[in-house]
mmCIF file of C-alpha atoms in Angstrom:
data_model
loop_
_atom_site.group_PDB
_atom_site.id
_atom_site.type_symbol
_atom_site.label_atom_id
_atom_site.label_comp_id
_atom_site.label_asym_id
_atom_site.label_seq_id
_atom_site.Cartn_x
_atom_site.Cartn_y
_atom_site.Cartn_z
ATOM 1 C CA MET I 6 12.801 7.233 -24.722
ATOM 2 C CA ALA I 7 9.515 9.058 -24.057
ATOM 3 C CA LEU I 8 11.446 11.894 -22.482
ATOM 4 C CA LYS I 9 13.704 12.217 -25.511
ATOM 5 C CA TRP I 10 10.750 12.367 -27.906
ATOM 6 C CA SER I 11 9.128 14.980 -25.690
ATOM 7 C CA GLN I 12 12.298 17.072 -25.698
ATOM 8 C CA LEU I 13 12.623 16.728 -29.472
ATOM 9 C CA PHE I 14 9.010 17.802 -30.000
ATOM 10 C CA SER I 15 9.413 20.784 -27.681
ATOM 11 C CA GLY I 16 12.599 21.871 -29.421
ATOM 12 C CA THR I 17 11.025 21.579 -32.865
ATOM 13 C CA PHE I 18 7.937 23.507 -31.765
ATOM 14 C CA LEU I 19 10.102 26.269 -30.302
ATOM 15 C CA LEU I 20 12.131 26.491 -33.519
ATOM 16 C CA ILE I 21 8.937 26.868 -35.580
ATOM 17 C CA LEU I 22 7.842 29.723 -33.336
ATOM 18 C CA LEU I 23 11.203 31.455 -33.660
ATOM 19 C CA LEU I 24 11.570 31.137 -37.446
ATOM 20 C CA PRO I 25 9.496 34.246 -38.301
ATOM 21 C CA LEU I 26 11.480 36.274 -35.787
ATOM 22 C CA LEU I 27 14.782 35.010 -37.158
ATOM 23 C CA SER I 28 13.811 35.809 -40.749
ATOM 24 C CA LEU I 29 12.564 39.262 -39.751
ATOM 25 C CA GLY I 30 15.898 39.931 -38.117
ATOM 26 C CA LYS I 31 17.685 39.014 -41.348
ATOM 27 C CA GLU I 32 15.429 41.339 -43.339
ATOM 28 C CA ASP I 33 16.047 44.220 -40.938
ATOM 29 C CA LYS I 34 19.775 43.606 -41.056
ATOM 30 C CA ALA I 35 19.708 43.471 -44.855
ATOM 31 C CA LYS I 36 17.742 46.698 -44.952
ATOM 32 C CA GLY I 37 20.326 48.394 -42.782
ATOM 33 C CA GLU I 38 23.286 47.157 -44.805
ATOM 34 C CA LYS I 39 25.021 49.558 -47.158
ATOM 35 C CA HIS I 40 24.895 48.112 -50.658
ATOM 36 C CA SER I 41 27.655 48.764 -53.139
ATOM 37 C CA SER I 42 26.586 50.816 -56.136
ATOM 38 C CA PRO I 43 26.524 49.256 -59.620
ATOM 39 C CA PHE I 44 28.524 52.345 -60.627
ATOM 40 C CA GLU I 45 31.235 51.737 -58.026
ATOM 41 C CA PHE I 46 33.622 50.397 -60.683
ATOM 42 C CA ILE I 47 33.998 53.953 -62.020
ATOM 43 C CA GLU I 48 35.749 55.023 -58.829
ATOM 44 C CA HIS I 49 38.550 52.543 -59.504
ATOM 45 C CA LEU I 50 39.117 54.065 -62.953
ATOM 46 C CA GLN I 51 39.806 57.581 -61.687
ATOM 47 C CA GLY I 52 42.730 59.172 -63.502
ATOM 48 C CA CYS I 53 42.414 57.073 -66.664
ATOM 49 C CA HIS I 54 42.988 58.867 -69.952
ATOM 50 C CA LYS I 55 43.405 58.263 -73.670
ATOM 51 C CA GLY I 56 46.110 55.819 -74.677
ATOM 52 C CA GLU I 57 45.844 53.650 -71.580
ATOM 53 C CA GLU I 58 44.637 50.081 -71.287
ATOM 54 C CA VAL I 59 43.050 49.568 -67.874
ATOM 55 C CA LYS I 60 40.949 46.669 -66.653
ATOM 56 C CA GLY I 61 37.352 47.805 -66.250
ATOM 57 C CA LEU I 62 37.280 50.382 -69.045
ATOM 58 C CA ASN I 63 34.940 48.101 -70.989
ATOM 59 C CA GLU I 64 32.403 48.610 -68.178
ATOM 60 C CA LEU I 65 32.795 52.365 -68.549
ATOM 61 C CA LYS I 66 32.109 51.985 -72.266
ATOM 62 C CA LYS I 67 28.904 50.072 -71.492
ATOM 63 C CA TYR I 68 27.849 52.863 -69.110
ATOM 64 C CA LEU I 69 28.414 55.547 -71.738
ATOM 65 C CA GLU I 70 26.703 53.441 -74.408
ATOM 66 C CA LYS I 71 23.638 52.983 -72.220
ATOM 67 C CA PHE I 72 23.201 56.711 -71.739
ATOM 68 C CA GLY I 73 23.840 57.510 -75.399
ATOM 69 C CA TYR I 74 27.372 58.901 -75.354
ATOM 70 C CA LEU I 75 29.225 56.106 -77.109
ATOM 71 C CA ASN I 76 28.448 54.064 -80.205
ATOM 72 C CA TYR I 77 30.947 51.815 -81.952
ATOM 73 C CA ALA I 78 28.452 50.727 -84.620
ATOM 74 C CA HIS I 79 30.129 52.885 -87.276
ATOM 75 C CA SER I 80 33.659 52.347 -86.001
ATOM 76 C CA LYS I 81 36.238 50.436 -88.054
ATOM 77 C CA ASN I 82 36.821 48.210 -85.040
ATOM 78 C CA GLN I 83 33.442 47.404 -83.520
ATOM 79 C CA THR I 84 35.038 45.113 -80.933
ATOM 80 C CA HIS I 85 36.403 48.136 -79.050
ATOM 81 C CA THR I 86 33.244 48.229 -76.946
ATOM 82 C CA LYS I 87 34.383 44.989 -75.301
ATOM 83 C CA ASP I 88 38.033 45.877 -74.708
ATOM 84 C CA ASP I 89 39.789 47.970 -72.069
ATOM 85 C CA ASP I 90 41.428 50.480 -74.426
ATOM 86 C CA PHE I 91 40.936 54.193 -73.771
ATOM 87 C CA ASP I 92 40.592 55.139 -77.441
ATOM 88 C CA ASP I 93 39.634 58.306 -79.327
ATOM 89 C CA LEU I 94 35.899 57.540 -79.284
ATOM 90 C CA LEU I 95 35.917 57.010 -75.531
ATOM 91 C CA GLU I 96 37.732 60.304 -75.006
ATOM 92 C CA ALA I 97 35.197 62.119 -77.208
ATOM 93 C CA ALA I 98 32.323 60.504 -75.294
ATOM 94 C CA MET I 99 33.855 61.594 -71.994
ATOM 95 C CA LYS I 100 34.165 65.186 -73.211
ATOM 96 C CA THR I 101 30.527 65.249 -74.308
ATOM 97 C CA TYR I 102 29.426 63.893 -70.937
ATOM 98 C CA GLN I 103 31.517 66.498 -69.143
ATOM 99 C CA LEU I 104 30.042 69.328 -71.207
ATOM 100 C CA ASN I 105 26.491 68.146 -70.531
ATOM 101 C CA TYR I 106 27.159 68.063 -66.794
ATOM 102 C CA HIS I 107 29.035 71.384 -66.605
ATOM 103 C CA LEU I 108 32.442 69.824 -66.031
ATOM 104 C CA LYS I 109 35.748 70.799 -67.611
ATOM 105 C CA PRO I 110 35.918 68.790 -70.882
ATOM 106 C CA THR I 111 39.265 67.116 -70.251
ATOM 107 C CA GLY I 112 38.281 63.746 -71.683
ATOM 108 C CA THR I 113 39.881 62.080 -68.665
ATOM 109 C CA LEU I 114 38.283 60.474 -65.627
ATOM 110 C CA ASP I 115 39.071 63.218 -63.136
ATOM 111 C CA ALA I 116 37.644 63.255 -59.613
ATOM 112 C CA GLN I 117 34.731 65.570 -60.440
ATOM 113 C CA THR I 118 33.658 63.429 -63.393
ATOM 114 C CA VAL I 119 33.884 60.216 -61.373
ATOM 115 C CA SER I 120 31.759 61.745 -58.611
ATOM 116 C CA LYS I 121 29.081 62.817 -61.087
ATOM 117 C CA MET I 122 29.010 59.503 -62.950
ATOM 118 C CA MET I 123 28.619 57.501 -59.740
ATOM 119 C CA MET I 124 25.397 59.252 -58.749
ATOM 120 C CA SER I 125 22.174 57.244 -58.823
ATOM 121 C CA ARG I 126 20.128 58.341 -61.790
ATOM 122 C CA CYS I 127 17.281 57.843 -64.223
ATOM 123 C CA GLY I 128 17.712 55.035 -66.735
ATOM 124 C CA CYS I 129 16.685 57.142 -69.733
ATOM 125 C CA ALA I 130 19.508 58.128 -72.077
ATOM 126 C CA ASP I 131 20.856 61.680 -72.255
ATOM 127 C CA ILE I 132 21.611 61.283 -75.968
ATOM 128 C CA VAL I 133 19.164 59.478 -78.254
ATOM 129 C CA ASN I 134 20.243 57.976 -81.589
ATOM 130 C CA GLY I 135 23.375 60.101 -81.630
ATOM 131 C CA THR I 136 21.586 63.428 -81.116
ATOM 132 C CA ASN I 137 22.666 65.332 -78.015
ATOM 133 C CA TYR I 138 19.376 66.914 -77.007
ATOM 134 C CA MET I 139 20.842 68.209 -73.753
ATOM 135 C CA GLY I 140 23.467 70.202 -75.645
ATOM 136 C CA ARG I 141 21.239 71.155 -78.561
ATOM 137 C CA SER I 142 18.609 72.606 -76.248
ATOM 138 C CA ARG I 143 20.908 75.434 -75.155
ATOM 139 C CA LYS I 144 19.017 78.234 -76.909
ATOM 140 C CA ARG I 145 20.085 81.810 -76.253
ATOM 141 C CA HIS I 146 17.699 84.655 -76.972
ATOM 142 C CA ARG I 147 18.518 88.212 -77.906
ATOM 143 C CA SER I 148 17.863 90.694 -75.157
ATOM 144 C CA PRO I 149 17.692 94.490 -75.047
ATOM 145 C CA PRO I 150 20.611 96.372 -73.446
ATOM 146 C CA GLY I 151 20.504 96.254 -69.676
ATOM 147 C CA SER I 152 18.143 93.289 -69.484
ATOM 148 C CA PHE I 153 18.911 89.691 -68.604
ATOM 149 C CA ARG I 154 19.700 86.974 -71.138
ATOM 150 C CA THR I 155 17.526 83.872 -70.931
ATOM 151 C CA VAL I 156 18.894 80.416 -71.592
ATOM 152 C CA SER I 157 16.642 77.396 -72.106
ATOM 153 C CA HIS I 158 18.158 74.141 -70.881
ATOM 154 C CA TYR I 159 15.221 71.756 -71.125
ATOM 155 C CA ALA I 160 15.180 69.083 -73.820
ATOM 156 C CA PHE I 161 12.683 66.915 -75.687
ATOM 157 C CA PHE I 162 12.804 63.443 -77.168
ATOM 158 C CA GLY I 163 13.666 63.050 -80.837
ATOM 159 C CA GLY I 164 10.755 64.111 -83.015
ATOM 160 C CA ASN I 165 9.133 65.984 -80.111
ATOM 161 C CA PRO I 166 6.578 63.261 -79.260
ATOM 162 C CA ARG I 167 3.645 64.568 -77.254
ATOM 163 C CA TRP I 168 0.097 63.723 -76.285
ATOM 164 C CA PRO I 169 -2.519 64.968 -78.790
ATOM 165 C CA ALA I 170 -4.235 68.272 -78.055
ATOM 166 C CA SER I 171 -7.497 66.475 -77.304
ATOM 167 C CA LYS I 172 -5.780 64.250 -74.742
ATOM 168 C CA TYR I 173 -5.267 66.671 -71.866
ATOM 169 C CA HIS I 174 -6.737 64.351 -69.221
ATOM 170 C CA LEU I 175 -4.550 61.305 -68.568
ATOM 171 C CA THR I 176 -5.303 58.341 -66.359
ATOM 172 C CA TYR I 177 -2.757 56.314 -64.429
ATOM 173 C CA GLY I 178 -2.809 52.982 -62.658
ATOM 174 C CA PHE I 179 -0.534 50.650 -60.698
ATOM 175 C CA ILE I 180 0.209 47.090 -61.680
ATOM 176 C CA PRO I 181 -1.196 44.423 -59.326
ATOM 177 C CA GLY I 182 0.898 43.863 -56.226
ATOM 178 C CA THR I 183 2.127 47.449 -55.891
ATOM 179 C CA ASN I 184 2.628 48.470 -52.269
ATOM 180 C CA PRO I 185 -0.270 50.806 -51.329
ATOM 181 C CA ASN I 186 2.176 53.063 -49.453
ATOM 182 C CA ALA I 187 3.772 53.978 -52.782
ATOM 183 C CA MET I 188 0.564 55.290 -54.315
ATOM 184 C CA SER I 189 0.134 58.550 -52.391
ATOM 185 C CA PRO I 190 3.604 59.966 -53.243
ATOM 186 C CA VAL I 191 3.013 59.212 -56.924
ATOM 187 C CA ALA I 192 -0.427 60.844 -56.760
ATOM 188 C CA ARG I 193 1.153 63.964 -55.235
ATOM 189 C CA ALA I 194 3.621 64.083 -58.117
ATOM 190 C CA PHE I 195 0.785 63.979 -60.660
ATOM 191 C CA ASP I 196 -0.987 66.746 -58.721
ATOM 192 C CA ALA I 197 2.146 68.906 -58.918
ATOM 193 C CA TRP I 198 2.348 68.539 -62.698
ATOM 194 C CA ALA I 199 -1.400 69.210 -63.011
ATOM 195 C CA SER I 200 -1.058 72.478 -61.099
ATOM 196 C CA ALA I 201 1.690 73.679 -63.442
ATOM 197 C CA THR I 202 0.385 72.492 -66.828
ATOM 198 C CA HIS I 203 -2.820 72.121 -68.810
ATOM 199 C CA PHE I 204 -2.915 68.400 -67.969
ATOM 200 C CA SER I 205 -5.173 66.767 -65.417
ATOM 201 C CA PHE I 206 -4.723 63.267 -64.033
ATOM 202 C CA SER I 207 -6.852 60.678 -62.299
ATOM 203 C CA ARG I 208 -6.311 57.135 -61.153
ATOM 204 C CA ASN I 209 -8.020 54.432 -63.195
ATOM 205 C CA VAL I 210 -7.517 50.843 -62.147
ATOM 206 C CA ALA I 211 -9.254 49.159 -65.085
ATOM 207 C CA SER I 212 -7.715 51.013 -68.015
ATOM 208 C CA ALA I 213 -4.973 53.620 -67.747
ATOM 209 C CA ASP I 214 -2.875 55.709 -70.121
ATOM 210 C CA ILE I 215 0.072 55.422 -67.734
ATOM 211 C CA LYS I 216 0.967 52.136 -66.025
ATOM 212 C CA ILE I 217 3.244 52.220 -62.977
ATOM 213 C CA GLY I 218 5.039 49.307 -61.364
ATOM 214 C CA PHE I 219 8.031 48.166 -59.321
ATOM 215 C CA HIS I 220 10.403 45.687 -60.964
ATOM 216 C CA SER I 221 13.752 44.030 -60.281
ATOM 217 C CA ARG I 222 16.660 43.413 -62.633
ATOM 218 C CA ASP I 223 15.547 42.060 -66.032
ATOM 219 C CA HIS I 224 11.792 42.637 -66.206
ATOM 220 C CA GLY I 225 11.122 42.130 -69.899
ATOM 221 C CA ASP I 226 11.221 45.659 -71.315
ATOM 222 C CA GLY I 227 14.771 45.558 -72.660
ATOM 223 C CA ASN I 228 16.036 47.903 -69.936
ATOM 224 C CA PRO I 229 17.015 45.795 -66.913
ATOM 225 C CA PHE I 230 17.578 47.411 -63.549
ATOM 226 C CA ASP I 231 20.932 46.973 -61.833
ATOM 227 C CA GLY I 232 20.234 46.700 -58.105
ATOM 228 C CA PRO I 233 20.467 49.265 -55.296
ATOM 229 C CA SER I 234 21.902 52.762 -55.827
ATOM 230 C CA GLY I 235 22.231 52.579 -59.604
ATOM 231 C CA ILE I 236 19.372 53.214 -62.011
ATOM 232 C CA LEU I 237 16.344 54.254 -59.968
ATOM 233 C CA ALA I 238 13.556 54.266 -62.543
ATOM 234 C CA HIS I 239 12.734 54.793 -66.195
ATOM 235 C CA ALA I 240 9.782 55.881 -68.289
ATOM 236 C CA TRP I 241 8.931 56.215 -71.959
ATOM 237 C CA ALA I 242 8.069 59.176 -74.164
ATOM 238 C CA PRO I 243 4.447 59.868 -75.170
ATOM 239 C CA GLN I 244 2.292 57.946 -75.800
ATOM 240 C CA ASP I 245 3.808 54.725 -74.474
ATOM 241 C CA GLY I 246 2.800 55.231 -70.847
ATOM 242 C CA ARG I 247 5.164 52.799 -69.085
ATOM 243 C CA PHE I 248 6.764 53.950 -65.822
ATOM 244 C CA HIS I 249 8.941 51.523 -63.843
ATOM 245 C CA TYR I 250 10.628 51.894 -60.458
ATOM 246 C CA ASP I 251 13.537 49.683 -59.386
ATOM 247 C CA ALA I 252 12.086 47.506 -56.621
ATOM 248 C CA ASP I 253 15.550 46.874 -55.149
ATOM 249 C CA GLU I 254 16.068 50.481 -54.073
ATOM 250 C CA ARG I 255 15.348 51.795 -50.587
ATOM 251 C CA TRP I 256 12.366 54.093 -51.077
ATOM 252 C CA SER I 257 10.869 56.700 -48.765
ATOM 253 C CA VAL I 258 7.266 57.836 -49.078
ATOM 254 C CA GLY I 259 7.795 61.344 -47.676
ATOM 255 C CA PRO I 260 6.885 64.049 -47.377
ATOM 256 C CA ALA I 261 10.110 64.562 -45.387
ATOM 257 C CA PRO I 262 13.367 63.159 -46.829
ATOM 258 C CA VAL I 263 14.896 60.080 -45.192
ATOM 259 C CA ALA I 264 18.666 59.640 -45.035
ATOM 260 C CA GLY I 265 19.911 56.848 -47.281
ATOM 261 C CA GLU I 266 16.581 56.436 -49.082
ATOM 262 C CA PHE I 267 15.288 57.765 -52.397
ATOM 263 C CA ASP I 268 12.160 59.890 -52.402
ATOM 264 C CA LEU I 269 9.336 58.270 -54.371
ATOM 265 C CA GLN I 270 7.592 61.551 -55.131
ATOM 266 C CA THR I 271 10.737 63.256 -56.443
ATOM 267 C CA VAL I 272 11.526 60.348 -58.757
ATOM 268 C CA ALA I 273 7.883 60.254 -59.877
ATOM 269 C CA LEU I 274 8.011 63.965 -60.757
ATOM 270 C CA HIS I 275 11.023 63.258 -62.961
ATOM 271 C CA GLU I 276 9.582 60.217 -64.714
ATOM 272 C CA ILE I 277 6.226 61.931 -65.314
ATOM 273 C CA GLY I 278 8.225 64.622 -67.103
ATOM 274 C CA HIS I 279 9.443 61.923 -69.499
ATOM 275 C CA LEU I 280 5.902 60.597 -69.889
ATOM 276 C CA LEU I 281 4.808 64.096 -70.942
ATOM 277 C CA GLY I 282 7.671 64.453 -73.431
ATOM 278 C CA LEU I 283 10.597 66.064 -71.615
ATOM 279 C CA GLY I 284 14.146 64.767 -71.897
ATOM 280 C CA HIS I 285 16.952 65.445 -69.436
ATOM 281 C CA SER I 286 17.739 69.036 -68.537
ATOM 282 C CA GLU I 287 21.133 70.692 -68.098
ATOM 283 C CA VAL I 288 19.843 72.575 -65.046
ATOM 284 C CA GLU I 289 20.872 70.755 -61.886
ATOM 285 C CA GLY I 290 18.002 72.321 -59.951
ATOM 286 C CA ALA I 291 15.415 71.121 -62.477
ATOM 287 C CA ILE I 292 13.409 67.993 -61.785
ATOM 288 C CA MET I 293 14.514 66.764 -65.230
ATOM 289 C CA TRP I 294 18.188 66.700 -64.188
ATOM 290 C CA SER I 295 19.095 63.033 -64.563
ATOM 291 C CA ALA I 296 20.540 62.271 -61.105
ATOM 292 C CA ILE I 297 19.398 62.503 -57.501
ATOM 293 C CA ALA I 298 21.112 61.854 -54.194
ATOM 294 C CA PRO I 299 19.536 59.680 -51.492
ATOM 295 C CA GLY I 300 17.916 61.598 -48.668
ATOM 296 C CA SER I 301 16.986 64.559 -50.881
ATOM 297 C CA THR I 302 13.787 65.926 -52.401
ATOM 298 C CA LYS I 303 13.067 68.255 -55.316
ATOM 299 C CA GLY I 304 10.090 69.971 -56.863
ATOM 300 C CA LEU I 305 9.257 71.382 -60.276
ATOM 301 C CA HIS I 306 11.599 74.081 -61.549
ATOM 302 C CA GLU I 307 10.946 76.988 -63.902
ATOM 303 C CA ASP I 308 12.988 75.157 -66.547
ATOM 304 C CA ASP I 309 10.638 72.148 -66.369
ATOM 305 C CA ILE I 310 7.562 74.355 -66.750
ATOM 306 C CA GLN I 311 9.070 76.236 -69.691
ATOM 307 C CA GLY I 312 9.872 72.958 -71.412
ATOM 308 C CA ILE I 313 6.301 71.669 -71.210
ATOM 309 C CA ARG I 314 4.929 75.042 -72.268
ATOM 310 C CA VAL I 315 7.082 75.181 -75.390
ATOM 311 C CA LEU I 316 6.515 71.517 -76.266
ATOM 312 C CA TYR I 317 2.747 71.947 -76.217
ATOM 313 C CA ASN I 318 2.725 75.557 -77.491
ATOM 314 C CA GLY I 319 0.336 76.407 -74.697
ATOM 315 C CA ILE I 320 -0.801 79.990 -74.253
ATOM 316 C CA LYS I 321 -2.631 78.810 -71.140
ATOM 317 C CA LEU I 322 0.661 77.446 -69.823
ATOM 318 C CA THR I 323 2.360 80.749 -70.572
ATOM 319 C CA ILE I 324 -0.233 82.649 -68.555
ATOM 320 C CA GLN I 325 0.131 80.176 -65.671
ATOM 321 C CA ALA I 326 3.910 80.589 -65.662
ATOM 322 C CA ILE I 327 3.630 84.394 -65.722
ATOM 323 C CA VAL I 328 1.288 84.330 -62.725
ATOM 324 C CA VAL I 329 3.287 81.756 -60.758
ATOM 325 C CA TYR I 330 6.707 83.324 -61.348
ATOM 326 C CA ASN I 331 5.605 87.001 -61.536
ATOM 327 C CA TYR I 332 7.548 87.589 -64.743
ATOM 328 C CA THR I 333 8.604 91.074 -65.854
ATOM 329 C CA TYR I 334 7.663 92.696 -69.167
ATOM 330 C CA TRP I 335 10.857 91.533 -70.875
ATOM 331 C CA GLN I 336 10.494 87.995 -69.535
ATOM 332 C CA VAL I 337 6.973 87.855 -70.988
ATOM 333 C CA TYR I 338 8.394 89.154 -74.278
ATOM 334 C CA PHE I 339 10.975 86.348 -74.426
ATOM 335 C CA ILE I 340 8.378 83.706 -73.542
ATOM 336 C CA LEU I 341 6.045 84.823 -76.329
ATOM 337 C CA THR I 342 8.973 85.063 -78.775
ATOM 338 C CA GLU I 343 9.952 81.488 -77.971
ATOM 339 C CA LEU I 344 6.371 80.286 -78.370
ATOM 340 C CA VAL I 345 6.044 81.902 -81.801
ATOM 341 C CA SER I 346 9.414 80.455 -82.822
ATOM 342 C CA SER I 347 8.412 76.954 -81.714
ATOM 343 C CA VAL I 348 5.144 77.138 -83.650
ATOM 344 C CA ILE I 349 6.931 78.238 -86.837
ATOM 345 C CA THR I 350 9.550 75.480 -86.567
#
């Protein structure tokens, strides 16, 4: 009997020692697993078009509603948002999405549209309260014969919210429990915006204008996250100051990109743009483009800088942009023309 108790004790003790190793193995395995995207359902709808009834189209309607493309509130049949009918409103929403993302406006779920819609992206809407700021921002300027024609693709939030002129220094802080490894990439993103605008930023733990945190699923702000490879982050227009990452994503801290992981600094650059007042841009190379692929990094684009400059009517920003991008005489002319126009309007 004594021998049996001794064996039982030894076995139990060994199991206790092994438990941390076993759990670590599960975590590593989970980290290496490929998670299905919350947007994966779209792939199964490829080829759908108006007039069809296909299971899963109600999920597509929810997707387009979330990002501002679809609203049945004024429809005669408000229950359509919950059904699987490919109706006129859904076709119109698809065409608007396709135009915003430089796709052929067929109104059908073709392969190119499916591929674009399945990309991981920012949770902020492209269209706010029915106003397509991405499309409306396409401003063309007159140009003299033989010179280039400039096109502005940046966008603002409705009402052009911005920080007051006296508030050019903003503080930021992280909510308690934030992984310290995440702080440096975010700080680098703030530094990048500071070097290209009239803003300056500093970290303030006690009281901050901008509060940054990592959250999972429903976290109480009315905009729940959806798990890995879907919505990566979201932020609010000035002067709200909230900036949330999805804690369920696989994040890399850079500076080099990591395959299968999303770059914290790149996503921070994008969300800070929202915090300063920029909406989503139509320029795929701009940081304010809504989507990003894992294993990739991006920096600020001329379109992003122009957007901030026009929003804040900053002559100082204009001079910075001219120096940084070595603009020609005619480019300077168009910049100043746009500034004067924005002040008048």
